[in-house]
């Protein structure tokens, strides 16, 4: 008789297209599923409040899905290198399976654990469960890693479709559940005093079925116009799948195949929208690839020239940026959307991030830490690579001297001011003409709109033109560096 297998869930909180789970079931025998709350060795720096809220609901959904199939799901806290061997003893486990993570510390920990378990006589196998292709699969002609997205994407597409996803099992052969394990409620992942999660609850449905519903809705209603509308924060034009992907509630390979099948069926505009969308999923792979090959990226500039950049230490400005009180409506709207829903539209992420690093000259690492703490989709690879990209020091980055004008960005991408009015109600009554630069409105217009500038809404923290010049001269200081 085949003995029990252990499946260690990490960033793959789903039953569909889960290669580790599939392998355990295929082996035969009972399957014990475990999730370990591990803040010490995961390498994925501490989980912020919004992501903790998500994790709670995602684990609750996974627990229900496993229970409905007769499976066993255990929660544990502590260090996996100790807990996994303990569980193996407790359940007489013979084989251990997991899907790989790509954060530098997770890679090192998992390699050591694999060796240790094998030395103890267990069968151990790991899989790709979270990328279209793994970092070591997509190589340049010379066998190296890509540092530029377009050739990376071409090479990835040239490899053909990734393997087809595997459906969720109907039945999970479990073991009796009167064994040890934590209670999810005891992890206190949800905010209590105060409970600030109302905006998250209105915006999201964590869990595999929520992810699937989100994908179908996006493919049915928005994908055909994705190419035109993906930069518009005032429209519901993107998939909002990022937190579902960050927690692994849907695999990118499954998204790829569902989207490709839809493209074949629909053709025309839908097909082109689907390819633009899949290209973004490609950016996700690219960023994981970058982090895997450059493990110091979370703390060091990819482009070392920026090590000498004259960042300013300005606690007050950082706080105003975090709270959405810079006086630049497009930036403030984004930072308030983030605070309320744990999410910011990509275009506004770029504008707000650029404002921090270029208008305020604050080190990108402060912005990265704030996003990591507040985003529901906080993901080390995507967050770090995108922050470095915006700051100009990342791989394939926008040139530093291209400085977003927060006024022009608002006028272009939120043309009717719907987004700004939603998140900054205190300036909603301003005519469109002044909405992105309230300080230019005559006193009579401000009075009529009920705005007392500097009191009900801040005056601009810096003057755009002067801030731009200051950023360019700061860049001049490092331009020539080796
Ligand atoms: P869609 O436009 O529907 O795209 C589909 C999917 O493609 C996304 O869900 C995401 O997984 C991926 N994707 C889209 N854009 C990017 C991108 N620029 N880089 C990598 N993958 C992308 N994304 C995160 O998932 N986690 C983060 O912590 C994160 N931090 C960011 C920080 C900054 C400063 C910036 C500029 C971007 C960051 N992004 C991050 C990327 C991007 O903003 C989000 O993935 C996107 O806004 C999610 O919305 P969506 O699911 O509707 O995207």
mmCIF file with all atom_site columns, C-alpha atoms and ligand atoms in Angstrom, residues 226 238-242 245 277 280-281 283-284 287 343-346 349-350 353 371 375 377-379 382-383 386-387 390, ligand 1:
data_model
loop_
_atom_site.group_PDB
_atom_site.id
_atom_site.type_symbol
_atom_site.label_atom_id
_atom_site.label_alt_id
_atom_site.label_comp_id
_atom_site.label_asym_id
_atom_site.label_entity_id
_atom_site.label_seq_id
_atom_site.pdbx_PDB_ins_code
_atom_site.Cartn_x
_atom_site.Cartn_y
_atom_site.Cartn_z
_atom_site.occupancy
_atom_site.B_iso_or_equiv
_atom_site.pdbx_formal_charge
_atom_site.auth_seq_id
_atom_site.auth_comp_id
_atom_site.auth_asym_id
_atom_site.auth_atom_id
_atom_site.pdbx_PDB_model_num
ATOM   1  C CA  . UNK A 1 226 ? -7.866 46.188 -23.217 1.00 0.00 ? 226 UNK A CA  1
ATOM   2  C CA  . UNK A 1 238 ? -7.898 45.797 -16.767 1.00 0.00 ? 238 UNK A CA  1
ATOM   3  C CA  . UNK A 1 239 ? -8.298 42.328 -15.289 1.00 0.00 ? 239 UNK A CA  1
ATOM   4  C CA  . UNK A 1 240 ? -7.495 43.111 -11.614 1.00 0.00 ? 240 UNK A CA  1
ATOM   5  C CA  . UNK A 1 241 ? -6.123 39.588 -11.410 1.00 0.00 ? 241 UNK A CA  1
ATOM   6  C CA  . UNK A 1 242 ? -2.843 40.643 -9.778  1.00 0.00 ? 242 UNK A CA  1
ATOM   7  C CA  . UNK A 1 245 ? -1.901 35.729 -9.209  1.00 0.00 ? 245 UNK A CA  1
ATOM   8  C CA  . UNK A 1 277 ? -3.019 41.210 -21.858 1.00 0.00 ? 277 UNK A CA  1
ATOM   9  C CA  . UNK A 1 280 ? 1.569  41.842 -19.309 1.00 0.00 ? 280 UNK A CA  1
ATOM   10 C CA  . UNK A 1 281 ? 1.534  38.347 -17.846 1.00 0.00 ? 281 UNK A CA  1
ATOM   11 C CA  . UNK A 1 283 ? 6.159  41.067 -17.719 1.00 0.00 ? 283 UNK A CA  1
ATOM   12 C CA  . UNK A 1 284 ? 5.342  39.159 -14.563 1.00 0.00 ? 284 UNK A CA  1
ATOM   13 C CA  . UNK A 1 287 ? 10.338 40.291 -13.325 1.00 0.00 ? 287 UNK A CA  1
ATOM   14 C CA  . UNK A 1 343 ? -4.772 48.440 -5.113  1.00 0.00 ? 343 UNK A CA  1
ATOM   15 C CA  . UNK A 1 344 ? -3.739 51.161 -7.538  1.00 0.00 ? 344 UNK A CA  1
ATOM   16 C CA  . UNK A 1 345 ? -4.251 51.140 -11.245 1.00 0.00 ? 345 UNK A CA  1
ATOM   17 C CA  . UNK A 1 346 ? -0.932 50.552 -13.068 1.00 0.00 ? 346 UNK A CA  1
ATOM   18 C CA  . UNK A 1 349 ? 1.279  53.447 -9.770  1.00 0.00 ? 349 UNK A CA  1
ATOM   19 C CA  . UNK A 1 350 ? 3.735  54.773 -12.340 1.00 0.00 ? 350 UNK A CA  1
ATOM   20 C CA  . UNK A 1 353 ? 6.050  56.227 -7.915  1.00 0.00 ? 353 UNK A CA  1
ATOM   21 C CA  . UNK A 1 371 ? 3.589  49.524 -1.549  1.00 0.00 ? 371 UNK A CA  1
ATOM   22 C CA  . UNK A 1 375 ? -0.927 46.441 -1.696  1.00 0.00 ? 375 UNK A CA  1
ATOM   23 C CA  . UNK A 1 377 ? -1.026 42.147 -4.748  1.00 0.00 ? 377 UNK A CA  1
ATOM   24 C CA  . UNK A 1 378 ? 2.322  42.889 -3.044  1.00 0.00 ? 378 UNK A CA  1
ATOM   25 C CA  . UNK A 1 379 ? 4.853  40.686 -4.743  1.00 0.00 ? 379 UNK A CA  1
ATOM   26 C CA  . UNK A 1 382 ? 6.985  42.680 -9.426  1.00 0.00 ? 382 UNK A CA  1
ATOM   27 C CA  . UNK A 1 383 ? 7.210  45.418 -6.855  1.00 0.00 ? 383 UNK A CA  1
ATOM   28 C CA  . UNK A 1 386 ? 8.700  48.021 -11.240 1.00 0.00 ? 386 UNK A CA  1
ATOM   29 C CA  . UNK A 1 387 ? 10.013 50.479 -8.648  1.00 0.00 ? 387 UNK A CA  1
ATOM   30 C CA  . UNK A 1 390 ? 10.237 53.805 -12.638 1.00 0.00 ? 390 UNK A CA  1
HETATM 31 P P1  . LIG B 2 .   ? -3.626 43.756 -16.004 1.00 0.00 ? 1   LIG B P1  1
HETATM 32 O O1  . LIG B 2 .   ? -3.333 44.964 -16.810 1.00 0.00 ? 1   LIG B O1  1
HETATM 33 O O2  . LIG B 2 .   ? -4.935 43.114 -16.168 1.00 0.00 ? 1   LIG B O2  1
HETATM 34 O O3  . LIG B 2 .   ? -2.456 42.724 -16.297 1.00 0.00 ? 1   LIG B O3  1
HETATM 35 C C1  . LIG B 2 .   ? -2.598 41.308 -16.111 1.00 0.00 ? 1   LIG B C1  1
HETATM 36 C C2  . LIG B 2 .   ? -1.536 40.796 -15.176 1.00 0.00 ? 1   LIG B C2  1
HETATM 37 O O4  . LIG B 2 .   ? -0.250 41.008 -15.734 1.00 0.00 ? 1   LIG B O4  1
HETATM 38 C C3  . LIG B 2 .   ? -1.504 41.469 -13.825 1.00 0.00 ? 1   LIG B C3  1
HETATM 39 O O5  . LIG B 2 .   ? -2.458 40.918 -12.949 1.00 0.00 ? 1   LIG B O5  1
HETATM 40 C C4  . LIG B 2 .   ? -0.075 41.222 -13.383 1.00 0.00 ? 1   LIG B C4  1
HETATM 41 O O6  . LIG B 2 .   ? 0.087  39.938 -12.826 1.00 0.00 ? 1   LIG B O6  1
HETATM 42 C C5  . LIG B 2 .   ? 0.685  41.297 -14.689 1.00 0.00 ? 1   LIG B C5  1
HETATM 43 N N1  . LIG B 2 .   ? 1.212  42.646 -14.886 1.00 0.00 ? 1   LIG B N1  1
HETATM 44 C C6  . LIG B 2 .   ? 0.593  43.730 -15.383 1.00 0.00 ? 1   LIG B C6  1
HETATM 45 N N2  . LIG B 2 .   ? 1.438  44.778 -15.420 1.00 0.00 ? 1   LIG B N2  1
HETATM 46 C C7  . LIG B 2 .   ? 2.602  44.354 -14.932 1.00 0.00 ? 1   LIG B C7  1
HETATM 47 C C8  . LIG B 2 .   ? 3.871  44.961 -14.714 1.00 0.00 ? 1   LIG B C8  1
HETATM 48 N N3  . LIG B 2 .   ? 4.111  46.249 -15.010 1.00 0.00 ? 1   LIG B N3  1
HETATM 49 N N4  . LIG B 2 .   ? 4.847  44.211 -14.178 1.00 0.00 ? 1   LIG B N4  1
HETATM 50 C C9  . LIG B 2 .   ? 4.651  42.914 -13.875 1.00 0.00 ? 1   LIG B C9  1
HETATM 51 N N5  . LIG B 2 .   ? 3.482  42.277 -14.057 1.00 0.00 ? 1   LIG B N5  1
HETATM 52 C C10 . LIG B 2 .   ? 2.472  42.994 -14.583 1.00 0.00 ? 1   LIG B C10 1
HETATM 53 N N6  . LIG B 2 .   ? 2.251  44.117 -9.680  1.00 0.00 ? 1   LIG B N6  1
HETATM 54 C C11 . LIG B 2 .   ? 2.102  43.146 -8.764  1.00 0.00 ? 1   LIG B C11 1
HETATM 55 O O7  . LIG B 2 .   ? 1.506  42.101 -9.071  1.00 0.00 ? 1   LIG B O7  1
HETATM 56 N N7  . LIG B 2 .   ? 2.613  43.268 -7.498  1.00 0.00 ? 1   LIG B N7  1
HETATM 57 C C12 . LIG B 2 .   ? 3.283  44.392 -7.102  1.00 0.00 ? 1   LIG B C12 1
HETATM 58 O O8  . LIG B 2 .   ? 3.744  44.449 -5.954  1.00 0.00 ? 1   LIG B O8  1
HETATM 59 C C13 . LIG B 2 .   ? 3.432  45.451 -8.047  1.00 0.00 ? 1   LIG B C13 1
HETATM 60 N N8  . LIG B 2 .   ? 4.057  46.599 -7.708  1.00 0.00 ? 1   LIG B N8  1
HETATM 61 C C14 . LIG B 2 .   ? 4.190  47.605 -8.645  1.00 0.00 ? 1   LIG B C14 1
HETATM 62 C C15 . LIG B 2 .   ? 4.861  48.776 -8.287  1.00 0.00 ? 1   LIG B C15 1
HETATM 63 C C16 . LIG B 2 .   ? 4.992  49.811 -9.205  1.00 0.00 ? 1   LIG B C16 1
HETATM 64 C C17 . LIG B 2 .   ? 5.752  51.075 -8.819  1.00 0.00 ? 1   LIG B C17 1
HETATM 65 C C18 . LIG B 2 .   ? 4.448  49.683 -10.494 1.00 0.00 ? 1   LIG B C18 1
HETATM 66 C C19 . LIG B 2 .   ? 4.591  50.794 -11.509 1.00 0.00 ? 1   LIG B C19 1
HETATM 67 C C20 . LIG B 2 .   ? 3.798  48.515 -10.866 1.00 0.00 ? 1   LIG B C20 1
HETATM 68 C C21 . LIG B 2 .   ? 3.668  47.463 -9.956  1.00 0.00 ? 1   LIG B C21 1
HETATM 69 N N9  . LIG B 2 .   ? 3.020  46.265 -10.302 1.00 0.00 ? 1   LIG B N9  1
HETATM 70 C C22 . LIG B 2 .   ? 2.888  45.267 -9.369  1.00 0.00 ? 1   LIG B C22 1
HETATM 71 C C23 . LIG B 2 .   ? 2.617  45.991 -11.698 1.00 0.00 ? 1   LIG B C23 1
HETATM 72 C C24 . LIG B 2 .   ? 1.195  46.406 -12.087 1.00 0.00 ? 1   LIG B C24 1
HETATM 73 O O9  . LIG B 2 .   ? 0.915  47.706 -11.662 1.00 0.00 ? 1   LIG B O9  1
HETATM 74 C C25 . LIG B 2 .   ? 0.118  45.475 -11.550 1.00 0.00 ? 1   LIG B C25 1
HETATM 75 O O10 . LIG B 2 .   ? 0.465  44.120 -11.800 1.00 0.00 ? 1   LIG B O10 1
HETATM 76 C C26 . LIG B 2 .   ? -1.219 45.759 -12.263 1.00 0.00 ? 1   LIG B C26 1
HETATM 77 O O11 . LIG B 2 .   ? -1.602 47.104 -12.043 1.00 0.00 ? 1   LIG B O11 1
HETATM 78 C C27 . LIG B 2 .   ? -2.272 44.838 -11.742 1.00 0.00 ? 1   LIG B C27 1
HETATM 79 O O12 . LIG B 2 .   ? -3.508 45.162 -12.277 1.00 0.00 ? 1   LIG B O12 1
HETATM 80 P P2  . LIG B 2 .   ? -4.289 44.152 -13.203 1.00 0.00 ? 1   LIG B P2  1
HETATM 81 O O13 . LIG B 2 .   ? -4.283 42.800 -12.594 1.00 0.00 ? 1   LIG B O13 1
HETATM 82 O O14 . LIG B 2 .   ? -5.605 44.764 -13.497 1.00 0.00 ? 1   LIG B O14 1
HETATM 83 O O15 . LIG B 2 .   ? -3.352 44.150 -14.481 1.00 0.00 ? 1   LIG B O15 1
#
